Short mmCIF file of C-alpha atoms in Angstrom, two decimals:
data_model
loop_
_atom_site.label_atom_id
_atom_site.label_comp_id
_atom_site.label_asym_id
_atom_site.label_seq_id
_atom_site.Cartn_x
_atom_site.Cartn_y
_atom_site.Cartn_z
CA UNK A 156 34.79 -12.80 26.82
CA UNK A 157 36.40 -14.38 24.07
CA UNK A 158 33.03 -16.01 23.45
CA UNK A 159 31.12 -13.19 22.91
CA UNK A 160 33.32 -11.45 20.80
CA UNK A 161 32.90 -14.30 18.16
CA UNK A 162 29.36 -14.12 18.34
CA UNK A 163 29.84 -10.34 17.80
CA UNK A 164 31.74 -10.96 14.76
CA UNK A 165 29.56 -13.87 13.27
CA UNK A 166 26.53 -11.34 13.99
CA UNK A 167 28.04 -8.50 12.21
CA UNK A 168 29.57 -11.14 9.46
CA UNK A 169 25.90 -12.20 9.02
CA UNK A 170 24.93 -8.49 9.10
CA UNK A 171 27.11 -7.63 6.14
CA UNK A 172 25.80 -10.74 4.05
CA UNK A 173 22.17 -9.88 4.53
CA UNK A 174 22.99 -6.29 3.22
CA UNK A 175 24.40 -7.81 0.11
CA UNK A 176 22.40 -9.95 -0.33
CA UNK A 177 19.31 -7.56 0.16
CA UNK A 178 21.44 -4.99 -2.42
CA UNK A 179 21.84 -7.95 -4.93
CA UNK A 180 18.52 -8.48 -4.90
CA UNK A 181 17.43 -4.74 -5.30
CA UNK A 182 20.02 -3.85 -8.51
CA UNK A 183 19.56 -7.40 -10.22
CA UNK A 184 19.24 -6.38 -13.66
CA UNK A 185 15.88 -8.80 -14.16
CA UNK A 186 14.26 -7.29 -11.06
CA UNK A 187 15.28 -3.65 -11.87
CA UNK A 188 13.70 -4.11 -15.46
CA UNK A 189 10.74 -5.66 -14.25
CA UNK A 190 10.07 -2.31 -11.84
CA UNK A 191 11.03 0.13 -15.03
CA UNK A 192 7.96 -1.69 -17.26
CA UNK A 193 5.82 -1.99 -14.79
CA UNK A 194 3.63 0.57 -15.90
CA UNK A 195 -0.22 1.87 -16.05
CA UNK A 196 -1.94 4.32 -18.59
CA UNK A 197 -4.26 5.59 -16.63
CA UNK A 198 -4.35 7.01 -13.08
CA UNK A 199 -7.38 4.42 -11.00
CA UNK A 200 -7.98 7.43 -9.18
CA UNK A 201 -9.07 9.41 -12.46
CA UNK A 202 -11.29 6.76 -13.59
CA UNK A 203 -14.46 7.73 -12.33
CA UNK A 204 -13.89 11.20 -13.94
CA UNK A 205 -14.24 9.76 -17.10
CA UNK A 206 -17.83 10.85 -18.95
CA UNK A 207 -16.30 10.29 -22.81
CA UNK A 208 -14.45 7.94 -24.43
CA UNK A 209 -13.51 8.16 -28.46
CA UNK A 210 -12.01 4.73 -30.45
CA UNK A 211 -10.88 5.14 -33.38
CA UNK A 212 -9.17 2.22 -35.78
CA UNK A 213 -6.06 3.02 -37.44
CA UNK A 214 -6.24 5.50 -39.92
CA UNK A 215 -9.53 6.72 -39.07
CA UNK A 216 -9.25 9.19 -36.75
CA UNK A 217 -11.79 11.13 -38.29
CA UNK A 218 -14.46 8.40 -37.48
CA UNK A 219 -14.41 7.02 -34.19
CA UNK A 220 -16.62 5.39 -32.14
CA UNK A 221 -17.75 8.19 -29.22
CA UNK A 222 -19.43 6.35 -25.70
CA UNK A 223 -20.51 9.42 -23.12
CA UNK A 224 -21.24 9.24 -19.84
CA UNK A 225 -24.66 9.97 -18.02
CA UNK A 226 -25.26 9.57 -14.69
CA UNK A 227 -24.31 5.45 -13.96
CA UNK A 228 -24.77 4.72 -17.63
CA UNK A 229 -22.46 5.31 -20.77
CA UNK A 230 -24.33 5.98 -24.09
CA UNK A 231 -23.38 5.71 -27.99
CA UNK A 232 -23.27 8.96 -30.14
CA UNK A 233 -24.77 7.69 -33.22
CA UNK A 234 -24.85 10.94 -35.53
CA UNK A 235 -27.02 13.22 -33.04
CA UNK A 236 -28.76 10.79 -30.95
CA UNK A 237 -27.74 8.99 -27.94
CA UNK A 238 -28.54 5.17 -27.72
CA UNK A 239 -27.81 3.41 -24.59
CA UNK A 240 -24.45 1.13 -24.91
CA UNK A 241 -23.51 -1.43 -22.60
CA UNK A 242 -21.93 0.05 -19.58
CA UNK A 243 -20.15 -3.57 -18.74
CA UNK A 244 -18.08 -3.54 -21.86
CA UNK A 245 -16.96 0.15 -21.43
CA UNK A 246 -15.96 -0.64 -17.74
CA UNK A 247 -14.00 -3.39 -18.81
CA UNK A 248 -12.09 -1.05 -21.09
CA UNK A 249 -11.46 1.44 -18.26
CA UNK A 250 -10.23 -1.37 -16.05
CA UNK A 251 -8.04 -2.47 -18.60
CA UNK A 252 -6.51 0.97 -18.84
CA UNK A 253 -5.72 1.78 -15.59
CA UNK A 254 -4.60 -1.65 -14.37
CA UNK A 255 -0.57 -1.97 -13.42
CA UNK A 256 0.87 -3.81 -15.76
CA UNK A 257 4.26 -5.06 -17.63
CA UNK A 258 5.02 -2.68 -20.33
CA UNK A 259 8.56 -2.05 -20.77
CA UNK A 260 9.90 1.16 -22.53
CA UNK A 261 11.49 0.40 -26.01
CA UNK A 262 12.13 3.78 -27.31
CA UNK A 263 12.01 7.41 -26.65
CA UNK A 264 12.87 8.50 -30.45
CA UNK A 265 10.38 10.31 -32.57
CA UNK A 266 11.69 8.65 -35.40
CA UNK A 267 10.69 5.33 -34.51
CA UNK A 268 7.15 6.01 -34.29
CA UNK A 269 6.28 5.88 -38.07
CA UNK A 270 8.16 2.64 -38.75
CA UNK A 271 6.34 0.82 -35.08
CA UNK A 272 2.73 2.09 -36.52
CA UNK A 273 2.36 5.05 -33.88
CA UNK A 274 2.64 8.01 -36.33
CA UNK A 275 -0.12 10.45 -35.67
CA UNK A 276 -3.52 9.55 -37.33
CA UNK A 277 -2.02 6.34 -38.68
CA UNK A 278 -1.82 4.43 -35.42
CA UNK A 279 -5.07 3.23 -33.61
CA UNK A 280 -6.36 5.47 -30.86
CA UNK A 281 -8.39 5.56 -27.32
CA UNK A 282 -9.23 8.89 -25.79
CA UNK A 283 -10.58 9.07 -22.43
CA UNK A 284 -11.97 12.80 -21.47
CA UNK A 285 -12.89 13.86 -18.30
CA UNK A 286 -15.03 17.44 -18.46
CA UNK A 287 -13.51 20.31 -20.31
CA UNK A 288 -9.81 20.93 -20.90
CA UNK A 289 -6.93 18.24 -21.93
CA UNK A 290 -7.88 14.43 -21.95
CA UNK A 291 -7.37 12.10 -18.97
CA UNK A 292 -5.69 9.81 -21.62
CA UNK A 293 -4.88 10.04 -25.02
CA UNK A 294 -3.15 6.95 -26.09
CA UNK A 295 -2.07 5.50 -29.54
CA UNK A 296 -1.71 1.95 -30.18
CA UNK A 297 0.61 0.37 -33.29
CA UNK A 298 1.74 -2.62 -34.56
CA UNK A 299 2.76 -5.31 -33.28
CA UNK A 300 6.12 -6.69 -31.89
CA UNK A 301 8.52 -9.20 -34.54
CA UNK A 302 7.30 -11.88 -32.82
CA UNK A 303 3.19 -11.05 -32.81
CA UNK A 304 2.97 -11.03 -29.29
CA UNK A 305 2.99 -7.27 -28.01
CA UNK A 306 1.86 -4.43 -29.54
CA UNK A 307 3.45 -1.27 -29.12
CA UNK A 308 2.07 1.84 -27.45
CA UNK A 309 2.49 5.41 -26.52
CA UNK A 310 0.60 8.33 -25.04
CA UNK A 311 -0.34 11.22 -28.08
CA UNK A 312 2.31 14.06 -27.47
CA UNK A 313 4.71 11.79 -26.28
CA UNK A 314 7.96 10.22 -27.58
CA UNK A 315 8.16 7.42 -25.21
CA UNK A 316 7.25 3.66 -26.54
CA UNK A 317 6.31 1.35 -24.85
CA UNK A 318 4.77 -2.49 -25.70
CA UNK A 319 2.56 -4.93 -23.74
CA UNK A 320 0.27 -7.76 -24.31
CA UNK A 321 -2.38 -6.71 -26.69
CA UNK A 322 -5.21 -6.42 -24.48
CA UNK A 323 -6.82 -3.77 -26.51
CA UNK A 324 -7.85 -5.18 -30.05
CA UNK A 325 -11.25 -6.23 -29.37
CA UNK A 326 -11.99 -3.40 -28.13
CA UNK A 327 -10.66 -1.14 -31.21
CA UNK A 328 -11.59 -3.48 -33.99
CA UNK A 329 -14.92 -4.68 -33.18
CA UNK A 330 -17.67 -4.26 -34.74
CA UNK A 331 -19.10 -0.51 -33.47
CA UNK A 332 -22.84 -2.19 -32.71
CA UNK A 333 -20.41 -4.11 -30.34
CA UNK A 334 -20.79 -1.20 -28.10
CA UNK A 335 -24.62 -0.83 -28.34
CA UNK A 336 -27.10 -2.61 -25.74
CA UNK A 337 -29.58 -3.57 -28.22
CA UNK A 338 -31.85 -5.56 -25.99
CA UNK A 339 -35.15 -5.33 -26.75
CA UNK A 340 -36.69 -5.51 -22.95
CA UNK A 341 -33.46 -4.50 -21.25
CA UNK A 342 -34.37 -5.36 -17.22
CA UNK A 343 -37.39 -7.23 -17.84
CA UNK A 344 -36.08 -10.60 -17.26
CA UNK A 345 -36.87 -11.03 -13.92
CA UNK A 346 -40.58 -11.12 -14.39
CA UNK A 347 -42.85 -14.34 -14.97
CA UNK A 348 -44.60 -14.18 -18.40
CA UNK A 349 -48.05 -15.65 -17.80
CA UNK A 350 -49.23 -15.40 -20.83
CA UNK A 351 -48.03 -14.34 -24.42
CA UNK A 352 -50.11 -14.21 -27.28
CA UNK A 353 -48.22 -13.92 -31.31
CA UNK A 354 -49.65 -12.06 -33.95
CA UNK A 355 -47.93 -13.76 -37.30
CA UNK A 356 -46.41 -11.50 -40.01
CA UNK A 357 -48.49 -13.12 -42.17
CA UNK A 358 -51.73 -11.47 -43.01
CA UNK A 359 -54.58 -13.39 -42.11
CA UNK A 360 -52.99 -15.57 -40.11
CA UNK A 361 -54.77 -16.84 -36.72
CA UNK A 362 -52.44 -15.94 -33.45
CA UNK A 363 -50.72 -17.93 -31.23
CA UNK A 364 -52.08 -17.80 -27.79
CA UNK A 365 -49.63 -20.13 -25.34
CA UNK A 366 -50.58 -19.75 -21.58
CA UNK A 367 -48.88 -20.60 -18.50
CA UNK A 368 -50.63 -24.29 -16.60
CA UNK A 369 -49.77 -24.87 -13.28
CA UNK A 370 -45.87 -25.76 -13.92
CA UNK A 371 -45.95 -26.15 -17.49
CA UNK A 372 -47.79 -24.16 -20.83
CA UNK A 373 -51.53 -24.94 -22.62
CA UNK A 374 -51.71 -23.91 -26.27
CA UNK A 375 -54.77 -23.30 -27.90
CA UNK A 376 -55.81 -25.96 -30.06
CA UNK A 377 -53.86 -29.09 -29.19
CA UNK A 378 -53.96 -31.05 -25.97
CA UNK A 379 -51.75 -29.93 -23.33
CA UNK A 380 -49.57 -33.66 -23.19
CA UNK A 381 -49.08 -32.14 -26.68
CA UNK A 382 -46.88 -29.53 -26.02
CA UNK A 383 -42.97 -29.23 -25.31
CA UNK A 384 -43.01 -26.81 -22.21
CA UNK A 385 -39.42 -26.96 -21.86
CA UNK A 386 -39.79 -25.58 -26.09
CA UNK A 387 -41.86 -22.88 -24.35
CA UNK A 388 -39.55 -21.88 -21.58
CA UNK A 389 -36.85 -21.79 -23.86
CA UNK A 390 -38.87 -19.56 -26.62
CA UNK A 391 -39.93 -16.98 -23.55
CA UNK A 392 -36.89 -16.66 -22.63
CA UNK A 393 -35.22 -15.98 -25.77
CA UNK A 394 -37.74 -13.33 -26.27
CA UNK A 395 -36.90 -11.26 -23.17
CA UNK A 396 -33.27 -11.59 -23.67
CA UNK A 397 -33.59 -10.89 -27.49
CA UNK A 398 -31.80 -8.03 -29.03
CA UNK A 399 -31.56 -5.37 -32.21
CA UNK A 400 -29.25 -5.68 -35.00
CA UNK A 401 -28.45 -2.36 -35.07
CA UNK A 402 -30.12 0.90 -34.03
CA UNK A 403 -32.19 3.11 -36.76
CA UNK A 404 -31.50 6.34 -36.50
CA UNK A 405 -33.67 9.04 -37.49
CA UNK A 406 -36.68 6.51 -36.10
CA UNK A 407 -38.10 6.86 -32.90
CA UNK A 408 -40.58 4.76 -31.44
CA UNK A 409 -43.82 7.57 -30.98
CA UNK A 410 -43.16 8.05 -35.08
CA UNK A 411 -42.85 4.75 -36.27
CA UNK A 412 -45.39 2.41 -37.51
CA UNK A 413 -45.06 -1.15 -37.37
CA UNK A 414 -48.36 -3.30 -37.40
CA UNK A 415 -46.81 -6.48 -39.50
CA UNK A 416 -46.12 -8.60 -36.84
CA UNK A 417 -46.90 -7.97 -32.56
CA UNK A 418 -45.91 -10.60 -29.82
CA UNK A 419 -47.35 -10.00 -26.38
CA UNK A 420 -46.27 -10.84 -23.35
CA UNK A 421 -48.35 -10.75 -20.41
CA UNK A 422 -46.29 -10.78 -16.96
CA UNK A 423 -47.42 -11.89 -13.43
CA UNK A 424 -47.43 -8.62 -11.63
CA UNK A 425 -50.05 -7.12 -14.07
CA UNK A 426 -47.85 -5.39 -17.01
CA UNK A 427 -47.28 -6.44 -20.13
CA UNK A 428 -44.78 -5.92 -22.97
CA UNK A 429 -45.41 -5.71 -26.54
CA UNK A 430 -43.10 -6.36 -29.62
CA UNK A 431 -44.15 -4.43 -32.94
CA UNK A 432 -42.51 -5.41 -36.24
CA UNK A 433 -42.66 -4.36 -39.41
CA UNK A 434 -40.83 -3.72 -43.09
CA UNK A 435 -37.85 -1.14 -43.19
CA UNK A 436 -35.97 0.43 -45.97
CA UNK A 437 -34.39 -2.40 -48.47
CA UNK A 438 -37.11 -4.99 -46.60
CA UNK A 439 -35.13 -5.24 -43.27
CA UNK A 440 -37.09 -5.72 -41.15
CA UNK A 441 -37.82 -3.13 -37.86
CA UNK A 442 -39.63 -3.06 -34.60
CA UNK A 443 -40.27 -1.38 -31.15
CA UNK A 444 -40.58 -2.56 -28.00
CA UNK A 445 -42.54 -1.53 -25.19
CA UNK A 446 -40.86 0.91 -22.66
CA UNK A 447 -38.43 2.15 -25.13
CA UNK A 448 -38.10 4.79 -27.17
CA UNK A 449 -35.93 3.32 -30.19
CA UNK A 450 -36.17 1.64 -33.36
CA UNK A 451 -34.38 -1.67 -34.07
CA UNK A 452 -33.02 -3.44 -36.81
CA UNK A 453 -33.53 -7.11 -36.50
CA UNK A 454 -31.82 -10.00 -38.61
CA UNK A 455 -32.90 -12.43 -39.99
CA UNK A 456 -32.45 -15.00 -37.88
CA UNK A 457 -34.44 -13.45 -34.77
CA UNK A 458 -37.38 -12.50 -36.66
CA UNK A 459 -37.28 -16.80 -37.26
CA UNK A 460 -36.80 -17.00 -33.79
CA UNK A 461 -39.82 -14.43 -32.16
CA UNK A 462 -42.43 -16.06 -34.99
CA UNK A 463 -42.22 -19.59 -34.35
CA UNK A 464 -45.16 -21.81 -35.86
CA UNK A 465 -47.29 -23.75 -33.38
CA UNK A 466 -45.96 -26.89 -34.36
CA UNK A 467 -42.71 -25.90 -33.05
CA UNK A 468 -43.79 -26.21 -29.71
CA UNK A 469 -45.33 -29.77 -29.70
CA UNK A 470 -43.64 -32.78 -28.70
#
C-alpha cells in the first residue's frame, strides 16, 4: 500500500511539472512573439481569384504597372493593348504574398505612417483585385528598418504596421518590360530546325543557307570539316529562345512592314518560322515573328546576334 501511494504521488508530482512546463513553454515571451508576427497578406485560398494586379513605385500611384488575368495566362496593359507577360514571374509574386511568414506588428498609430514611408500615395503599392467590388489586397510598402534589413508594411485603410524581410523590391522596382514575355517564338523550342536560311540587312547581300548533316550542319560554300557545328547549335538555339526589347505599341504585326532583314527557320515536322526586321522610329530597329501578332523592339546586341557572318561559324 504504502508503495503505491508513492508512485501515486511521484505520478501526480510528474503530472504537475509537465503542466508547467507545457505552460512555460506556451507564455514564453520569445515563443508568444514569434506566434503574434507570424503573419500572411494574403488569404492562399483567395489566390486563384486573382485576375488583376497593379504595382506602383513610390510616389507614383498614378502610373503603375497593371498585369490581368485571362484564362491560365496574365497579360500587360500597355496603354490599350494587352501583351502577354510572363505568368512565372507574376505567380511568384502571388506566392510571395500569401506565404506565412515572420512579420511582427510595430505600430498601430496613424501618425507613424508618414515618418516609416507608408503615407498614402507616397509609399510603394501592390493591389491584387479579384472581379468587381473591394480588392483582395491592397498593401503599401515603406522604408526600410534602422538597420536596412526589413521594410515596413501595412494594408491601405489600415493603421497597423508591420515589417518583414524585403521580399518585394524586385518586384516593385524593376524595370516594367521585366514583366513582359518578349520571346520572339514563345513554345517553339521543342522543335528540330532542319534548316535555316539568313537574309542579311545588308542590301545585296547573298544569304546564308546552313543545313542540318547527319549529326552536325553543311554551309553553303565551305567544306563541311569547315564548320563549327557546336557554333551552329549554339546560334539556333539562341534564335528560338531570343527575345524583344520592348513591345511597340500602336504596331501590329498584319500592319507592319519589315523587309530589311528575314531569318528562316525550317523545322522537322514541316513548319517553319520566319523573323522579319526592319528600321523603326529614331533607327531602332523592329521585327515580327511568325505566329504572333506583335511588334518588337530589338537591341542592339541581338540584332548582332540573329545576323551573324558566315565566317562566324567556321572553325
Amino acid at each position: 500500500m504504502v508503495y503505491k501511494k508513492k508512485l501515486i504521488v511521484l505520478s501526480a508530482l510528474v503530472g504537475v511539472l509537465a503542466v508547467v512546463y507545457l505552460l512555460t513553454l506556451f507564455f514564453d515571451p520569445e515563443r508568444v512573439n514569434a506566434r503574434s508576427a507570424a503573419f500572411l497578406w494574403l488569404d492562399p485560398k483567395l489566390r486563384d481569384q486573382a485576375d488583376g494586379i497593379e504595382i506602383a513605385k513610390a510616389g507614383e500611384w498614378d502610373n503603375p504597372v497593371k498585369l490581368l488575368r485571362r484564362g491560365d495566362d496574365w497579360y500587360a496593359l500597355i496603354g490599350e493593348g494587352e501583351y502577354p507577360a510572363k505568368s512565372t514571374r507574376v505567380e511568384d509574386l502571388l506566392r510571395i504574398l500569401s506565404a506565412r511568414g515572420a512579420y511582427p506588428v510595430r505600430g498601430s498609430a496613424a501618425s507613424s505612417h508618414e515618418k516609416l514611408g507608408l503615407a498614402e500615395g507616397a509609399a510603394a503599392r501592390i493591389v491584387v483585385k479579384g472581379g468587381a467590388g473591394l480588392p483582395l489586397l491592397d498593401l503599401l510598402i515603406g522604408g526600410r528598418d534602422a538597420a536596412g534589413q526589413e521594410v515596413y508594411m501595412r494594408k491601405n485603410g489600415r493603421n497597423e504596421v508591420r515589417s518583414g524581410e524585403d521580399k518585394l523590391s524586385a518586384y516593385i522596382n524593376g524595370a516594367e518590360t521585366s514583366w513582359y514575355n518578349l520571346r520572339l517564338f514563345p513554345g517553339q523550342g521543342d522543335f528540330e530546325v532542319q534548316r535555316l536560311t539568313v537574309y542579311p540587312l545588308e542590301e545585296g547581300a547573298a544569304p546564308l543557307v546552313i543545313t542540318r548533316n547527319g549529326g552536325g550542319w553543311s554551309i553553303a560554300g565551305p567544306d563541311d570539316d569547315s564548320v563549327d557545328s557546336q557554333k551552329v547549335d549554339a546560334y539556333v538555339r539562341g534564335i528560338l529562345d531570343a527575345e524583344g526589347e520592348d513591345f511597340v505599341p500602336g504596331l501590329n504585326a498584319a500592319s507592319a512592314v519589315f523587309n530589311e532583314g528575314r531569318i528562316v527557320l525550317e523545322l522537322g515536322n514541316g513548319a517553319s518560322l520566319t523573323l522579319n526586321v526592319g528600321t523603326l522610329e529614331e533607327n531602332k530597329r523592329g521585327a515580327t515573328a511568325s505566329g504572333s501578332s506583335y511588334v518588337y523592339a530589338l537591341a542592339d546586341w541581338t540584332i548582332t546576334r540573329l545576323f551573324r557572318e558566315p565566317a562566324y561559324f567556321m572553325k
